[in-house]
Amino acid sequence: MRILLVASAFNSLTQRVHAELRERHEIGVELALGDDLLRARVARFRPDLILAPMLTTAIPEDVWTGYPVFIVHPGPMGDRGPSSLDWAITEGASRWGVTVLQAVAEMDAGPIWASVEFDVPACGKSELYRNEVSDAAVSAVLTAVQRFESGAYVPQPLDYSRPDVTGRLRPFLTQQVRRIDWATADTATVLRTLRAADSQPGVLDELFGREYFIHGGHNEDRLRGEPGAVIATRDGAICRATVDGAVWLPQLRPRRRPGGPATFKQPATDALGADLPAGIAEVPVSPAEAAVRDTWSELRYREDAGVGYLEFAYPGGAMDTRQCRRLLTAYREACDRPVDVLVLGPERDFFSNGIHLNVIEAAEDPGAESWRNINAMNDLVEAILTTTDKLVIAALAGNAAAGGAMLALAADHVWCRESVVLNPHYRLMGLHGSEYWTYTLPQRVGAEVAEELTTRTLPVGARAAAGLGLVDKVIAGSTAQFRDRVRREAESLAAAPELQNMLLAKKQRRAADEAVRPLADYRAEELAHMHRNFFAAGESYPRLRHEFVTGVKPLATPAYLLG
Ligand code: COA
């Protein structure tokens, strides 16, 4: 069939649906940037079906009366309104769902083509969206498309008298409702409120006399203080006391002043700057200690059955200079441990999305900060590439893009959850890219495919990535099932009699590659391009970065999506 995907942004779910459906159908993508643009594209594309995986605006009536239009709604049957996931988390729902319904005049009230439910873990809204919601949405979309294609299925009208129609119409969740009263709210309430607003829109609050949106929140198990007081810092996050505990707040966004420039999220201590009173203690935690505590840390390290697990997790998958350096330190410490197999990657969600564009944008000299950041990233990648006495596995429970995808390729094995989407390219940010990709990518997929992946800039689903040799193993199931399988396979590698031979072969391969062309040479050439991207006049990177960080929408669907 010809299916036109209409979406407010080519976001993770839209990319995933795109990757799944294009295996069987002819797919077009149109960003919802205006009714007339949409009408024109529909007339040109002549779809059999229009599917909206993520839409924040309404489809014009003449389009949904002229064509079948399926809307993916992130709520169970009967749920309606613009803040579904926000309400689910605010109210502590343990089950939620995704429903594919047909567009009609009334928002989210059309006949139902498919609905899939899931258990809700304790996490932020966008993390939930990229994991459980995404998995359920893909499953519901595939069912709905198949039912539509069969021509025999009659969609179910929305009927609130049915026992399986559990949702209801809910209003937009305002900042007034989200407001945290630090003098009375307990930790559980604060965390639910913060998670319901993470990563957007954040919770509006006041700190040291200024207004900020708080993005993200995590429990702290030991530190205590006056409710509402900032009592500690750690790696750019601040810790704030509640009536019965404390929470870590990793990111803040200053409230935009009327007529002032757009603001964006930054590490909390960067956003507060000089407003952060002196004397608030930096309270570090080691990766090994963090692994056995209920506190916030970007890094956790644990060992089991001869395998070391170094987990890292960054909001939005973005890694600034300091984060890269801390991860490198933790990686080196892990390398000193008596284990033969090392597994790298977060428990859930983004593996990495490369250098931290927000921190760069906020820097006094963004070019210089870009340079520091890419060099810190390269140091990390180099350390992985030159580890010859251990087998290193990159375990991708979630998506990876740009330098973050190339970071994964530095490992000996790349294992991927089936629902992962990779974007192994830099061009959309106006960058040549580094992270030794000119060494690792062609080696994995060949020069021709490397060229195609980096210039066509389309997302690649996990199965297609495995077909290309970009990743080595694809594991189906939830993030918990993925972790379990990674653990079992890593342990069996660690116990394998041929492990020492594998390590020897790895050492020889690296030495042979180094003799053909030293790693330093790849780095120097990549960085020469990057230096131009960062500093030369007329380069698109500063503009593209600014637009990305401040959320500027394109005027029309970008050409690479038109096919
Ligand atoms: N720096 C800073 N923030 C980043 C980031 C980066 N490199 N990559 C992603 N983010 C942020 C996004 O701004 C977004 O923030 P929000 O939740 O406040 O809106 C969040 O992480 C999630 O990203 P989003 O774009 O919503 O997720 P997605 O899954 O739909 O798309 C990408 C993922 C990777 C395709 C897209 O985020 C992207 O193009 N990132 C930039 C990659 C890049 O060019 N890196 C630099 C070169 S190495």
PDB file of C-alpha atoms in Angstrom, residues 223-376:
ATOM      1  CA  LEU A 223      20.793  13.547  51.910  1.00  0.00           C
ATOM      2  CA  ARG A 224      18.185  15.468  53.884  1.00  0.00           C
ATOM      3  CA  GLY A 225      17.428  19.132  54.581  1.00  0.00           C
ATOM      4  CA  GLU A 226      14.863  21.910  54.915  1.00  0.00           C
ATOM      5  CA  PRO A 227      11.993  21.179  52.449  1.00  0.00           C
ATOM      6  CA  GLY A 228      12.618  23.028  49.182  1.00  0.00           C
ATOM      7  CA  ALA A 229      16.249  23.883  49.986  1.00  0.00           C
ATOM      8  CA  VAL A 230      19.051  23.065  47.550  1.00  0.00           C
ATOM      9  CA  ILE A 231      21.320  20.887  49.678  1.00  0.00           C
ATOM     10  CA  ALA A 232      23.943  19.460  47.316  1.00  0.00           C
ATOM     11  CA  THR A 233      25.251  19.309  43.757  1.00  0.00           C
ATOM     12  CA  ARG A 234      26.558  16.367  41.750  1.00  0.00           C
ATOM     13  CA  ASP A 235      27.905  16.382  38.199  1.00  0.00           C
ATOM     14  CA  GLY A 236      25.814  19.405  37.201  1.00  0.00           C
ATOM     15  CA  ALA A 237      22.605  18.321  38.982  1.00  0.00           C
ATOM     16  CA  ILE A 238      21.198  19.896  42.137  1.00  0.00           C
ATOM     17  CA  CYS A 239      19.675  18.046  45.072  1.00  0.00           C
ATOM     18  CA  ARG A 240      16.592  19.550  46.675  1.00  0.00           C
ATOM     19  CA  ALA A 241      15.076  18.449  49.965  1.00  0.00           C
ATOM     20  CA  THR A 242      11.437  17.411  50.282  1.00  0.00           C
ATOM     21  CA  VAL A 243       9.352  16.942  53.446  1.00  0.00           C
ATOM     22  CA  ASP A 244      10.372  13.290  53.676  1.00  0.00           C
ATOM     23  CA  GLY A 245      13.550  12.957  51.593  1.00  0.00           C
ATOM     24  CA  ALA A 246      15.270  14.633  48.675  1.00  0.00           C
ATOM     25  CA  VAL A 247      15.347  14.572  44.875  1.00  0.00           C
ATOM     26  CA  TRP A 248      18.003  15.219  42.227  1.00  0.00           C
ATOM     27  CA  LEU A 249      17.184  17.685  39.460  1.00  0.00           C
ATOM     28  CA  PRO A 250      19.576  17.283  36.527  1.00  0.00           C
ATOM     29  CA  GLN A 251      18.376  20.007  34.154  1.00  0.00           C
ATOM     30  CA  LEU A 252      16.797  23.455  34.296  1.00  0.00           C
ATOM     31  CA  ARG A 253      15.509  25.848  31.647  1.00  0.00           C
ATOM     32  CA  PRO A 254      15.175  29.529  32.519  1.00  0.00           C
ATOM     33  CA  ARG A 255      11.682  30.874  31.860  1.00  0.00           C
ATOM     34  CA  ARG A 256      11.739  32.929  28.689  1.00  0.00           C
ATOM     35  CA  ARG A 257      11.267  36.646  29.292  1.00  0.00           C
ATOM     36  CA  PRO A 258       8.582  38.314  27.150  1.00  0.00           C
ATOM     37  CA  GLY A 259      10.388  39.397  23.977  1.00  0.00           C
ATOM     38  CA  GLY A 260      13.605  37.749  25.200  1.00  0.00           C
ATOM     39  CA  PRO A 261      15.614  35.070  23.380  1.00  0.00           C
ATOM     40  CA  ALA A 262      14.476  31.440  23.409  1.00  0.00           C
ATOM     41  CA  THR A 263      15.752  29.481  26.377  1.00  0.00           C
ATOM     42  CA  PHE A 264      16.676  25.813  26.504  1.00  0.00           C
ATOM     43  CA  LYS A 265      17.590  23.077  28.934  1.00  0.00           C
ATOM     44  CA  GLN A 266      21.009  23.029  30.527  1.00  0.00           C
ATOM     45  CA  PRO A 267      22.679  21.090  33.333  1.00  0.00           C
ATOM     46  CA  ALA A 268      21.121  22.612  36.463  1.00  0.00           C
ATOM     47  CA  THR A 269      24.313  24.133  37.883  1.00  0.00           C
ATOM     48  CA  ASP A 270      25.136  25.724  34.498  1.00  0.00           C
ATOM     49  CA  ALA A 271      21.649  27.245  34.301  1.00  0.00           C
ATOM     50  CA  LEU A 272      21.898  28.655  37.839  1.00  0.00           C
ATOM     51  CA  GLY A 273      25.419  29.957  37.255  1.00  0.00           C
ATOM     52  CA  ALA A 274      26.448  32.608  39.755  1.00  0.00           C
ATOM     53  CA  ASP A 275      23.011  32.422  41.424  1.00  0.00           C
ATOM     54  CA  LEU A 276      23.988  29.103  42.992  1.00  0.00           C
ATOM     55  CA  PRO A 277      25.113  30.058  46.501  1.00  0.00           C
ATOM     56  CA  ALA A 278      28.673  29.194  47.453  1.00  0.00           C
ATOM     57  CA  GLY A 279      28.937  26.548  50.122  1.00  0.00           C
ATOM     58  CA  ILE A 280      26.520  24.017  48.641  1.00  0.00           C
ATOM     59  CA  ALA A 281      28.582  20.846  48.716  1.00  0.00           C
ATOM     60  CA  GLU A 282      29.391  18.738  45.657  1.00  0.00           C
ATOM     61  CA  VAL A 283      28.508  15.219  46.816  1.00  0.00           C
ATOM     62  CA  PRO A 284      30.007  12.688  44.414  1.00  0.00           C
ATOM     63  CA  VAL A 285      29.157   9.019  44.210  1.00  0.00           C
ATOM     64  CA  SER A 286      31.371   6.401  42.583  1.00  0.00           C
ATOM     65  CA  PRO A 287      29.875   4.291  39.758  1.00  0.00           C
ATOM     66  CA  ALA A 288      30.239   1.161  41.916  1.00  0.00           C
ATOM     67  CA  GLU A 289      28.487   2.770  44.890  1.00  0.00           C
ATOM     68  CA  ALA A 290      25.739   4.206  42.688  1.00  0.00           C
ATOM     69  CA  ALA A 291      24.990   0.704  41.414  1.00  0.00           C
ATOM     70  CA  VAL A 292      23.872  -0.410  44.880  1.00  0.00           C
ATOM     71  CA  ARG A 293      22.155   2.795  46.021  1.00  0.00           C
ATOM     72  CA  ASP A 294      18.883   4.545  45.169  1.00  0.00           C
ATOM     73  CA  THR A 295      20.471   7.842  44.203  1.00  0.00           C
ATOM     74  CA  TRP A 296      20.998   9.716  40.974  1.00  0.00           C
ATOM     75  CA  SER A 297      24.145   9.079  39.005  1.00  0.00           C
ATOM     76  CA  GLU A 298      24.953   9.189  35.314  1.00  0.00           C
ATOM     77  CA  LEU A 299      27.320   6.272  35.814  1.00  0.00           C
ATOM     78  CA  ARG A 300      26.937   2.867  37.428  1.00  0.00           C
ATOM     79  CA  TYR A 301      29.365  -0.024  37.473  1.00  0.00           C
ATOM     80  CA  ARG A 302      28.819  -3.575  38.624  1.00  0.00           C
ATOM     81  CA  GLU A 303      30.315  -6.990  38.060  1.00  0.00           C
ATOM     82  CA  ASP A 304      28.817 -10.416  37.816  1.00  0.00           C
ATOM     83  CA  ALA A 305      30.117 -13.781  36.628  1.00  0.00           C
ATOM     84  CA  GLY A 306      33.262 -12.394  35.019  1.00  0.00           C
ATOM     85  CA  VAL A 307      31.484  -9.537  33.237  1.00  0.00           C
ATOM     86  CA  GLY A 308      31.772  -5.814  34.040  1.00  0.00           C
ATOM     87  CA  TYR A 309      28.763  -3.597  33.274  1.00  0.00           C
ATOM     88  CA  LEU A 310      29.378   0.120  32.848  1.00  0.00           C
ATOM     89  CA  GLU A 311      26.013   1.852  32.574  1.00  0.00           C
ATOM     90  CA  PHE A 312      25.750   5.469  31.500  1.00  0.00           C
ATOM     91  CA  ALA A 313      22.571   7.485  31.061  1.00  0.00           C
ATOM     92  CA  TYR A 314      22.307  11.073  29.856  1.00  0.00           C
ATOM     93  CA  PRO A 315      19.162  13.162  29.362  1.00  0.00           C
ATOM     94  CA  GLY A 316      18.390  13.190  25.644  1.00  0.00           C
ATOM     95  CA  GLY A 317      21.466  11.001  25.091  1.00  0.00           C
ATOM     96  CA  ALA A 318      23.618  14.126  24.819  1.00  0.00           C
ATOM     97  CA  MET A 319      27.169  13.987  26.213  1.00  0.00           C
ATOM     98  CA  ASP A 320      29.024  17.190  27.038  1.00  0.00           C
ATOM     99  CA  THR A 321      32.782  17.518  27.510  1.00  0.00           C
ATOM    100  CA  ARG A 322      32.636  16.871  31.269  1.00  0.00           C
ATOM    101  CA  GLN A 323      30.346  13.863  30.826  1.00  0.00           C
ATOM    102  CA  CYS A 324      32.671  12.349  28.206  1.00  0.00           C
ATOM    103  CA  ARG A 325      35.640  12.828  30.532  1.00  0.00           C
ATOM    104  CA  ARG A 326      33.857  11.282  33.507  1.00  0.00           C
ATOM    105  CA  LEU A 327      32.767   8.339  31.373  1.00  0.00           C
ATOM    106  CA  LEU A 328      36.342   7.908  30.137  1.00  0.00           C
ATOM    107  CA  THR A 329      37.605   7.837  33.734  1.00  0.00           C
ATOM    108  CA  ALA A 330      34.983   5.241  34.641  1.00  0.00           C
ATOM    109  CA  TYR A 331      35.839   3.244  31.514  1.00  0.00           C
ATOM    110  CA  ARG A 332      39.534   3.224  32.423  1.00  0.00           C
ATOM    111  CA  GLU A 333      38.682   2.085  35.945  1.00  0.00           C
ATOM    112  CA  ALA A 334      36.554  -0.707  34.480  1.00  0.00           C
ATOM    113  CA  CYS A 335      39.474  -1.669  32.240  1.00  0.00           C
ATOM    114  CA  ASP A 336      41.628  -2.116  35.362  1.00  0.00           C
ATOM    115  CA  ARG A 337      39.182  -4.660  36.791  1.00  0.00           C
ATOM    116  CA  PRO A 338      39.853  -8.388  36.529  1.00  0.00           C
ATOM    117  CA  VAL A 339      37.079  -9.119  34.028  1.00  0.00           C
ATOM    118  CA  ASP A 340      37.497 -10.213  30.398  1.00  0.00           C
ATOM    119  CA  VAL A 341      34.175  -8.899  29.109  1.00  0.00           C
ATOM    120  CA  LEU A 342      32.853  -5.354  29.470  1.00  0.00           C
ATOM    121  CA  VAL A 343      29.285  -4.342  28.603  1.00  0.00           C
ATOM    122  CA  LEU A 344      28.664  -0.654  27.880  1.00  0.00           C
ATOM    123  CA  GLY A 345      25.306   1.081  27.738  1.00  0.00           C
ATOM    124  CA  PRO A 346      22.343   2.372  29.711  1.00  0.00           C
ATOM    125  CA  GLU A 347      19.708   0.091  31.213  1.00  0.00           C
ATOM    126  CA  ARG A 348      17.022   1.694  29.053  1.00  0.00           C
ATOM    127  CA  ASP A 349      16.509   4.484  26.576  1.00  0.00           C
ATOM    128  CA  PHE A 350      19.038   6.388  24.428  1.00  0.00           C
ATOM    129  CA  PHE A 351      22.491   4.855  24.101  1.00  0.00           C
ATOM    130  CA  SER A 352      23.939   8.186  22.998  1.00  0.00           C
ATOM    131  CA  ASN A 353      23.181  11.059  20.635  1.00  0.00           C
ATOM    132  CA  GLY A 354      26.699  12.473  20.495  1.00  0.00           C
ATOM    133  CA  ILE A 355      28.047  15.832  21.577  1.00  0.00           C
ATOM    134  CA  HIS A 356      25.841  18.054  23.751  1.00  0.00           C
ATOM    135  CA  LEU A 357      24.409  20.690  21.452  1.00  0.00           C
ATOM    136  CA  ASN A 358      22.658  22.619  24.258  1.00  0.00           C
ATOM    137  CA  VAL A 359      25.791  22.979  26.368  1.00  0.00           C
ATOM    138  CA  ILE A 360      27.675  24.040  23.240  1.00  0.00           C
ATOM    139  CA  GLU A 361      24.998  26.589  22.316  1.00  0.00           C
ATOM    140  CA  ALA A 362      25.135  28.063  25.830  1.00  0.00           C
ATOM    141  CA  ALA A 363      28.940  28.327  25.857  1.00  0.00           C
ATOM    142  CA  GLU A 364      30.639  31.686  25.540  1.00  0.00           C
ATOM    143  CA  ASP A 365      32.516  30.359  22.513  1.00  0.00           C
ATOM    144  CA  PRO A 366      30.381  27.583  20.951  1.00  0.00           C
ATOM    145  CA  GLY A 367      33.054  26.735  18.368  1.00  0.00           C
ATOM    146  CA  ALA A 368      35.674  26.200  21.070  1.00  0.00           C
ATOM    147  CA  GLU A 369      33.236  24.164  23.184  1.00  0.00           C
ATOM    148  CA  SER A 370      32.320  22.024  20.143  1.00  0.00           C
ATOM    149  CA  TRP A 371      36.030  21.374  19.685  1.00  0.00           C
ATOM    150  CA  ARG A 372      36.536  20.398  23.334  1.00  0.00           C
ATOM    151  CA  ASN A 373      33.444  18.193  23.246  1.00  0.00           C
ATOM    152  CA  ILE A 374      34.392  16.289  20.092  1.00  0.00           C
ATOM    153  CA  ASN A 375      37.925  15.768  21.383  1.00  0.00           C
ATOM    154  CA  ALA A 376      36.612  14.439  24.702  1.00  0.00           C
TER     155      ALA A 376
END
